[in-house]
XYZ file of C-alpha atoms in Angstrom:
120
model
C -22.631 49.172 -12.648
C -18.953 48.299 -13.055
C -17.429 50.379 -15.631
C -16.640 48.970 -18.702
C -13.257 47.665 -19.859
C -12.114 44.506 -22.428
C -12.574 41.283 -21.183
C -10.776 38.880 -18.764
C -9.462 35.674 -19.874
C -8.546 33.141 -17.523
C -8.167 29.294 -17.837
C -10.068 28.224 -14.909
C -12.916 30.349 -13.337
C -14.875 28.758 -9.976
C -18.322 30.362 -9.843
C -19.782 30.935 -6.139
C -22.088 28.846 -4.405
C -24.931 29.824 -2.303
C -26.424 33.379 -2.208
C -23.220 34.972 -4.012
C -24.497 32.875 -6.809
C -27.050 35.325 -7.643
C -24.343 37.958 -8.462
C -23.083 35.771 -11.528
C -25.465 37.139 -14.376
C -25.129 37.338 -18.361
C -22.635 40.727 -17.912
C -19.983 38.539 -15.556
C -20.008 36.198 -18.593
C -19.229 38.240 -20.811
C -16.417 40.115 -19.068
C -14.868 36.910 -17.578
C -14.289 34.409 -20.107
C -12.905 31.142 -19.230
C -11.884 27.747 -20.750
C -13.305 25.925 -17.604
C -16.210 27.219 -15.112
C -16.670 25.257 -12.275
C -20.080 24.951 -10.893
C -20.252 24.016 -7.424
C -22.454 24.255 -4.006
C -24.291 20.952 -3.588
C -27.251 22.829 -1.436
C -30.716 23.374 -1.373
C -29.845 27.800 -1.994
C -27.837 26.861 -4.904
C -30.904 24.884 -6.914
C -32.906 28.344 -6.725
C -30.362 30.445 -8.019
C -28.878 27.420 -10.590
C -31.088 28.110 -13.702
C -30.366 31.659 -14.006
C -26.721 31.013 -13.933
C -26.916 28.256 -16.403
C -28.876 30.767 -18.933
C -26.627 33.404 -18.081
C -23.853 31.918 -19.148
C -25.707 31.047 -22.782
C -26.472 34.609 -23.103
C -23.265 36.079 -21.935
C -21.024 33.062 -24.322
C -23.207 34.532 -27.279
C -21.742 38.143 -26.821
C -18.149 36.829 -27.059
C -17.976 37.222 -30.656
C -14.990 34.768 -30.890
C -15.311 30.879 -31.360
C -13.521 29.613 -28.086
C -14.545 25.764 -26.510
C -15.695 26.387 -23.160
C -15.742 23.482 -20.700
C -18.251 23.441 -17.687
C -17.369 21.487 -14.619
C -20.594 20.931 -12.500
C -19.279 19.121 -8.922
C -22.737 17.543 -7.856
C -25.611 16.252 -9.296
C -28.856 18.800 -9.713
C -32.170 17.851 -11.399
C -32.012 21.400 -12.804
C -28.873 20.995 -14.448
C -30.161 17.648 -15.978
C -33.081 19.590 -17.191
C -30.902 22.507 -18.412
C -28.929 20.085 -20.045
C -31.436 18.612 -22.310
C -33.829 22.170 -22.980
C -30.163 23.668 -24.159
C -28.314 21.205 -25.414
C -28.415 22.828 -29.248
C -27.798 26.106 -27.987
C -24.924 24.756 -25.972
C -23.788 22.993 -29.556
C -23.905 25.825 -31.391
C -21.872 28.420 -28.644
C -19.079 25.609 -27.838
C -20.269 24.480 -24.463
C -19.441 21.131 -22.713
C -20.933 20.172 -19.870
C -18.195 17.692 -18.357
C -19.775 14.680 -16.829
C -17.834 12.091 -14.579
C -18.592 8.454 -13.164
C -14.581 8.411 -11.760
C -14.560 8.472 -7.777
C -11.047 8.699 -6.486
C -10.208 7.598 -2.916
C -8.232 9.170 -0.531
C -7.349 9.203 3.365
C -10.236 6.306 3.996
C -12.694 9.094 2.166
C -14.091 8.361 -1.332
C -15.417 11.492 -3.508
C -16.224 12.258 -7.241
C -13.415 13.223 -9.243
C -12.820 14.673 -12.968
C -9.278 15.912 -14.684
C -9.325 18.806 -16.508
C -5.854 18.945 -18.838
C -4.958 22.501 -20.357
């Protein structure tokens, strides 16, 4: 267990993908408080750990005790994400969590990919 200490506040936190995502739990979200969390890793490994990670965000954010708006930015489309969003939407609103969806695309050097703009 990591030693106790004050939480760390950041503007943007990039959550690990694949099997490393298993290390992101409620304690992580209690200690690493970000305005935006980026969830990436469009692979079969991420699907297996995505729901516990998203639930940990809700549990950890509940412990903050301060009213800070948080934006969750998924970089891929996922059935697990859609189900979690629908099942926990009321809880997300209570906690001030917004899930950012984007239908925008960016074209760059013969490649097109989904994108969103985040401003601080």
